[in-house]
Amino acid sequence: MSNAKTPTTTAPSPLTHFDAEGQAHMVDVGDKAHTRRVAVAEGRISMEPATLALIQSGTAKKGDVLGIARIAGIQGAKRTSDLIPLCHPIALTRVAVEFEVEAATHSVRCQATAECTGQTGVEMEALSAATVALLTIYDMCKAADRGMTISNVRLLEKSGGKSGHFVAGG
């Protein structure tokens, strides 16, 4: 007697990384058009006022926190397909990581933009860039403040491809 599941016919899933039997797979993008694709993501790290002052003054023990976090974010975008199992490797044409210090909320906002000309989008690369940049800030400042909080990582905008243009609300 076999314990193997018998495939059943089901309606197609709106989740593209699952086949008709519900098995995970890498999406076939071979027939998709090469188009310019851009995605912008953001996130925030909140901290104690003294920790933010260290970042702003450049006197953190490990050096230029935002400069190193910028490079880490770019590297994070480039390594996305190594981290997300079903994500396609993408030839990125541009990655930008920017920071805005928000003194009133004792936080740093990160915005990451990823671009390519290809057959699949760069949303995951933009989200990875923002997340890795914020994690790097945490790593560099954890000796001063282990209570930092990373929050609100989200896709702000994406363009290109079959699904068209998306802009987040609020």
PDB file of C-alpha atoms in Angstrom:
ATOM      1  CA  MET A   1       0.000   0.000   0.000  1.00  0.00           C
ATOM      2  CA  SER A   2       1.449   3.369  -1.029  1.00  0.00           C
ATOM      3  CA  ASN A   3       1.357   6.491   1.094  1.00  0.00           C
ATOM      4  CA  ALA A   4       1.905   8.734  -1.966  1.00  0.00           C
ATOM      5  CA  LYS A   5      -0.652  11.446  -2.485  1.00  0.00           C
ATOM      6  CA  THR A   6      -2.782  11.171  -5.579  1.00  0.00           C
ATOM      7  CA  PRO A   7      -2.733  14.470  -7.495  1.00  0.00           C
ATOM      8  CA  THR A   8      -6.101  16.136  -7.600  1.00  0.00           C
ATOM      9  CA  THR A   9      -7.299  18.654 -10.129  1.00  0.00           C
ATOM     10  CA  THR A  10      -7.865  22.039  -8.549  1.00  0.00           C
ATOM     11  CA  ALA A  11      -8.485  25.551  -9.741  1.00  0.00           C
ATOM     12  CA  PRO A  12      -5.335  27.520 -10.543  1.00  0.00           C
ATOM     13  CA  SER A  13      -3.917  29.304  -7.514  1.00  0.00           C
ATOM     14  CA  PRO A  14      -3.482  33.080  -7.578  1.00  0.00           C
ATOM     15  CA  LEU A  15      -0.155  32.349  -5.840  1.00  0.00           C
ATOM     16  CA  THR A  16       2.223  31.941  -8.770  1.00  0.00           C
ATOM     17  CA  HIS A  17       4.827  29.895  -6.888  1.00  0.00           C
ATOM     18  CA  PHE A  18       2.479  26.886  -6.584  1.00  0.00           C
ATOM     19  CA  ASP A  19       1.463  24.534  -9.378  1.00  0.00           C
ATOM     20  CA  ALA A  20      -2.016  23.050  -9.882  1.00  0.00           C
ATOM     21  CA  GLU A  21      -1.216  20.338  -7.300  1.00  0.00           C
ATOM     22  CA  GLY A  22      -0.096  22.880  -4.705  1.00  0.00           C
ATOM     23  CA  GLN A  23       3.615  22.089  -5.043  1.00  0.00           C
ATOM     24  CA  ALA A  24       6.126  24.925  -4.790  1.00  0.00           C
ATOM     25  CA  HIS A  25       8.004  25.752  -7.989  1.00  0.00           C
ATOM     26  CA  MET A  26      10.035  28.515  -9.583  1.00  0.00           C
ATOM     27  CA  VAL A  27       7.813  30.514 -11.935  1.00  0.00           C
ATOM     28  CA  ASP A  28       8.636  30.124 -15.641  1.00  0.00           C
ATOM     29  CA  VAL A  29       9.380  33.615 -16.973  1.00  0.00           C
ATOM     30  CA  GLY A  30      10.831  32.420 -20.294  1.00  0.00           C
ATOM     31  CA  ASP A  31       7.995  33.796 -22.421  1.00  0.00           C
ATOM     32  CA  LYS A  32       7.713  37.126 -20.624  1.00  0.00           C
ATOM     33  CA  ALA A  33       8.840  40.290 -22.376  1.00  0.00           C
ATOM     34  CA  HIS A  34      12.020  42.071 -21.335  1.00  0.00           C
ATOM     35  CA  THR A  35      10.876  45.393 -19.905  1.00  0.00           C
ATOM     36  CA  ARG A  36      12.341  48.044 -17.652  1.00  0.00           C
ATOM     37  CA  ARG A  37      11.300  47.228 -14.098  1.00  0.00           C
ATOM     38  CA  VAL A  38      11.653  49.429 -11.040  1.00  0.00           C
ATOM     39  CA  ALA A  39      10.673  48.795  -7.422  1.00  0.00           C
ATOM     40  CA  VAL A  40      10.919  51.042  -4.374  1.00  0.00           C
ATOM     41  CA  ALA A  41      10.694  49.727  -0.812  1.00  0.00           C
ATOM     42  CA  GLU A  42      11.033  51.314   2.599  1.00  0.00           C
ATOM     43  CA  GLY A  43      11.450  50.429   6.244  1.00  0.00           C
ATOM     44  CA  ARG A  44      12.290  52.084   9.526  1.00  0.00           C
ATOM     45  CA  ILE A  45      14.434  51.413  12.569  1.00  0.00           C
ATOM     46  CA  SER A  46      13.521  53.114  15.844  1.00  0.00           C
ATOM     47  CA  MET A  47      15.975  53.541  18.695  1.00  0.00           C
ATOM     48  CA  GLU A  48      16.896  55.473  21.823  1.00  0.00           C
ATOM     49  CA  PRO A  49      17.719  59.169  21.240  1.00  0.00           C
ATOM     50  CA  ALA A  50      21.338  58.595  22.349  1.00  0.00           C
ATOM     51  CA  THR A  51      21.756  55.850  19.731  1.00  0.00           C
ATOM     52  CA  LEU A  52      20.453  58.130  17.001  1.00  0.00           C
ATOM     53  CA  ALA A  53      22.913  60.791  18.191  1.00  0.00           C
ATOM     54  CA  LEU A  54      25.771  58.277  17.798  1.00  0.00           C
ATOM     55  CA  ILE A  55      24.695  57.564  14.230  1.00  0.00           C
ATOM     56  CA  GLN A  56      24.368  61.245  13.363  1.00  0.00           C
ATOM     57  CA  SER A  57      27.716  62.203  14.895  1.00  0.00           C
ATOM     58  CA  GLY A  58      29.601  59.372  13.218  1.00  0.00           C
ATOM     59  CA  THR A  59      31.058  58.283  16.572  1.00  0.00           C
ATOM     60  CA  ALA A  60      29.580  54.782  16.680  1.00  0.00           C
ATOM     61  CA  LYS A  61      32.216  52.191  17.647  1.00  0.00           C
ATOM     62  CA  LYS A  62      32.058  50.419  14.295  1.00  0.00           C
ATOM     63  CA  GLY A  63      32.319  53.589  12.149  1.00  0.00           C
ATOM     64  CA  ASP A  64      30.073  55.254   9.567  1.00  0.00           C
ATOM     65  CA  VAL A  65      26.822  53.429  10.281  1.00  0.00           C
ATOM     66  CA  LEU A  66      24.741  54.767   7.400  1.00  0.00           C
ATOM     67  CA  GLY A  67      27.564  54.482   4.859  1.00  0.00           C
ATOM     68  CA  ILE A  68      28.151  50.843   5.716  1.00  0.00           C
ATOM     69  CA  ALA A  69      24.397  50.148   5.853  1.00  0.00           C
ATOM     70  CA  ARG A  70      24.056  51.630   2.339  1.00  0.00           C
ATOM     71  CA  ILE A  71      26.675  49.230   0.965  1.00  0.00           C
ATOM     72  CA  ALA A  72      25.074  46.331   2.865  1.00  0.00           C
ATOM     73  CA  GLY A  73      21.672  47.177   1.359  1.00  0.00           C
ATOM     74  CA  ILE A  74      23.119  47.165  -2.147  1.00  0.00           C
ATOM     75  CA  GLN A  75      24.777  43.821  -1.435  1.00  0.00           C
ATOM     76  CA  GLY A  76      21.485  42.515  -0.039  1.00  0.00           C
ATOM     77  CA  ALA A  77      19.693  43.372  -3.289  1.00  0.00           C
ATOM     78  CA  LYS A  78      22.402  41.609  -5.287  1.00  0.00           C
ATOM     79  CA  ARG A  79      22.118  38.440  -3.159  1.00  0.00           C
ATOM     80  CA  THR A  80      18.307  38.211  -3.016  1.00  0.00           C
ATOM     81  CA  SER A  81      18.052  35.024  -5.065  1.00  0.00           C
ATOM     82  CA  ASP A  82      20.498  33.356  -2.650  1.00  0.00           C
ATOM     83  CA  LEU A  83      18.189  34.160   0.276  1.00  0.00           C
ATOM     84  CA  ILE A  84      14.683  33.725  -1.166  1.00  0.00           C
ATOM     85  CA  PRO A  85      14.416  30.136  -2.472  1.00  0.00           C
ATOM     86  CA  LEU A  86      12.130  30.654  -5.482  1.00  0.00           C
ATOM     87  CA  CYS A  87      13.413  34.085  -6.494  1.00  0.00           C
ATOM     88  CA  HIS A  88      15.088  34.370  -9.925  1.00  0.00           C
ATOM     89  CA  PRO A  89      18.643  35.714 -10.144  1.00  0.00           C
ATOM     90  CA  ILE A  90      18.366  39.140 -11.760  1.00  0.00           C
ATOM     91  CA  ALA A  91      20.909  41.275 -13.577  1.00  0.00           C
ATOM     92  CA  LEU A  92      20.308  44.500 -11.684  1.00  0.00           C
ATOM     93  CA  THR A  93      21.044  47.710 -13.534  1.00  0.00           C
ATOM     94  CA  ARG A  94      20.785  49.991 -10.499  1.00  0.00           C
ATOM     95  CA  VAL A  95      20.342  49.809  -6.737  1.00  0.00           C
ATOM     96  CA  ALA A  96      20.086  52.929  -4.570  1.00  0.00           C
ATOM     97  CA  VAL A  97      19.739  53.013  -0.798  1.00  0.00           C
ATOM     98  CA  GLU A  98      18.906  56.289   0.939  1.00  0.00           C
ATOM     99  CA  PHE A  99      18.389  57.186   4.584  1.00  0.00           C
ATOM    100  CA  GLU A 100      16.389  59.887   6.301  1.00  0.00           C
ATOM    101  CA  VAL A 101      17.054  60.579   9.971  1.00  0.00           C
ATOM    102  CA  GLU A 102      13.782  61.361  11.736  1.00  0.00           C
ATOM    103  CA  ALA A 103      14.830  63.057  14.958  1.00  0.00           C
ATOM    104  CA  ALA A 104      11.273  63.540  16.249  1.00  0.00           C
ATOM    105  CA  THR A 105      10.646  59.772  16.289  1.00  0.00           C
ATOM    106  CA  HIS A 106      14.257  58.711  17.068  1.00  0.00           C
ATOM    107  CA  SER A 107      14.336  56.640  13.909  1.00  0.00           C
ATOM    108  CA  VAL A 108      15.997  56.200  10.554  1.00  0.00           C
ATOM    109  CA  ARG A 109      13.888  55.612   7.464  1.00  0.00           C
ATOM    110  CA  CYS A 110      15.475  53.608   4.670  1.00  0.00           C
ATOM    111  CA  GLN A 111      14.285  53.760   1.070  1.00  0.00           C
ATOM    112  CA  ALA A 112      15.701  51.314  -1.465  1.00  0.00           C
ATOM    113  CA  THR A 113      15.234  51.355  -5.225  1.00  0.00           C
ATOM    114  CA  ALA A 114      16.092  48.413  -7.488  1.00  0.00           C
ATOM    115  CA  GLU A 115      16.009  48.458 -11.284  1.00  0.00           C
ATOM    116  CA  CYS A 116      16.569  46.014 -14.120  1.00  0.00           C
ATOM    117  CA  THR A 117      15.596  45.312 -17.692  1.00  0.00           C
ATOM    118  CA  GLY A 118      14.336  41.779 -17.635  1.00  0.00           C
ATOM    119  CA  GLN A 119      11.550  39.237 -17.532  1.00  0.00           C
ATOM    120  CA  THR A 120      10.654  39.428 -13.853  1.00  0.00           C
ATOM    121  CA  GLY A 121      10.233  42.179 -11.295  1.00  0.00           C
ATOM    122  CA  VAL A 122      12.612  43.573  -8.708  1.00  0.00           C
ATOM    123  CA  GLU A 123      10.262  43.915  -5.747  1.00  0.00           C
ATOM    124  CA  MET A 124      12.124  41.320  -3.703  1.00  0.00           C
ATOM    125  CA  GLU A 125      15.460  42.999  -4.423  1.00  0.00           C
ATOM    126  CA  ALA A 126      14.174  46.382  -3.211  1.00  0.00           C
ATOM    127  CA  LEU A 127      12.647  44.791  -0.091  1.00  0.00           C
ATOM    128  CA  SER A 128      15.851  42.844   0.595  1.00  0.00           C
ATOM    129  CA  ALA A 129      17.964  45.986   0.197  1.00  0.00           C
ATOM    130  CA  ALA A 130      15.859  47.927   2.706  1.00  0.00           C
ATOM    131  CA  THR A 131      15.773  45.047   5.188  1.00  0.00           C
ATOM    132  CA  VAL A 132      19.506  44.275   5.034  1.00  0.00           C
ATOM    133  CA  ALA A 133      20.355  47.978   5.399  1.00  0.00           C
ATOM    134  CA  LEU A 134      18.177  48.213   8.518  1.00  0.00           C
ATOM    135  CA  LEU A 135      19.626  44.994   9.934  1.00  0.00           C
ATOM    136  CA  THR A 136      23.095  46.432   9.416  1.00  0.00           C
ATOM    137  CA  ILE A 137      22.170  49.535  11.416  1.00  0.00           C
ATOM    138  CA  TYR A 138      20.959  47.221  14.178  1.00  0.00           C
ATOM    139  CA  ASP A 139      24.165  45.180  14.052  1.00  0.00           C
ATOM    140  CA  MET A 140      26.406  48.226  14.170  1.00  0.00           C
ATOM    141  CA  CYS A 141      24.533  49.846  17.070  1.00  0.00           C
ATOM    142  CA  LYS A 142      23.416  46.863  19.162  1.00  0.00           C
ATOM    143  CA  ALA A 143      26.164  47.424  21.738  1.00  0.00           C
ATOM    144  CA  ALA A 144      24.528  50.768  22.544  1.00  0.00           C
ATOM    145  CA  ASP A 145      20.866  49.793  22.145  1.00  0.00           C
ATOM    146  CA  ARG A 146      19.537  46.230  21.898  1.00  0.00           C
ATOM    147  CA  GLY A 147      15.948  47.523  22.031  1.00  0.00           C
ATOM    148  CA  MET A 148      15.943  48.952  18.499  1.00  0.00           C
ATOM    149  CA  THR A 149      12.888  48.017  16.452  1.00  0.00           C
ATOM    150  CA  ILE A 150      12.724  47.424  12.706  1.00  0.00           C
ATOM    151  CA  SER A 151       9.247  48.056  11.323  1.00  0.00           C
ATOM    152  CA  ASN A 152       7.059  48.956   8.383  1.00  0.00           C
ATOM    153  CA  VAL A 153       9.135  47.252   5.689  1.00  0.00           C
ATOM    154  CA  ARG A 154       6.936  47.430   2.602  1.00  0.00           C
ATOM    155  CA  LEU A 155       6.794  47.896  -1.128  1.00  0.00           C
ATOM    156  CA  LEU A 156       6.056  51.514  -1.987  1.00  0.00           C
ATOM    157  CA  GLU A 157       5.950  51.319  -5.762  1.00  0.00           C
ATOM    158  CA  LYS A 158       6.690  49.053  -8.687  1.00  0.00           C
ATOM    159  CA  SER A 159       6.514  49.525 -12.416  1.00  0.00           C
ATOM    160  CA  GLY A 160       7.088  47.421 -15.490  1.00  0.00           C
ATOM    161  CA  GLY A 161       5.904  43.997 -16.491  1.00  0.00           C
ATOM    162  CA  LYS A 162       2.518  42.488 -17.150  1.00  0.00           C
ATOM    163  CA  SER A 163       0.972  43.451 -13.813  1.00  0.00           C
ATOM    164  CA  GLY A 164       1.595  47.145 -14.471  1.00  0.00           C
ATOM    165  CA  HIS A 165       2.149  49.985 -12.066  1.00  0.00           C
ATOM    166  CA  PHE A 166       1.560  49.678  -8.316  1.00  0.00           C
ATOM    167  CA  VAL A 167       1.674  52.460  -5.736  1.00  0.00           C
ATOM    168  CA  ALA A 168       1.064  51.683  -2.049  1.00  0.00           C
ATOM    169  CA  GLY A 169      -1.678  53.574  -0.294  1.00  0.00           C
ATOM    170  CA  GLY A 170      -1.094  55.613   2.863  1.00  0.00           C
TER     171      GLY A 170
END
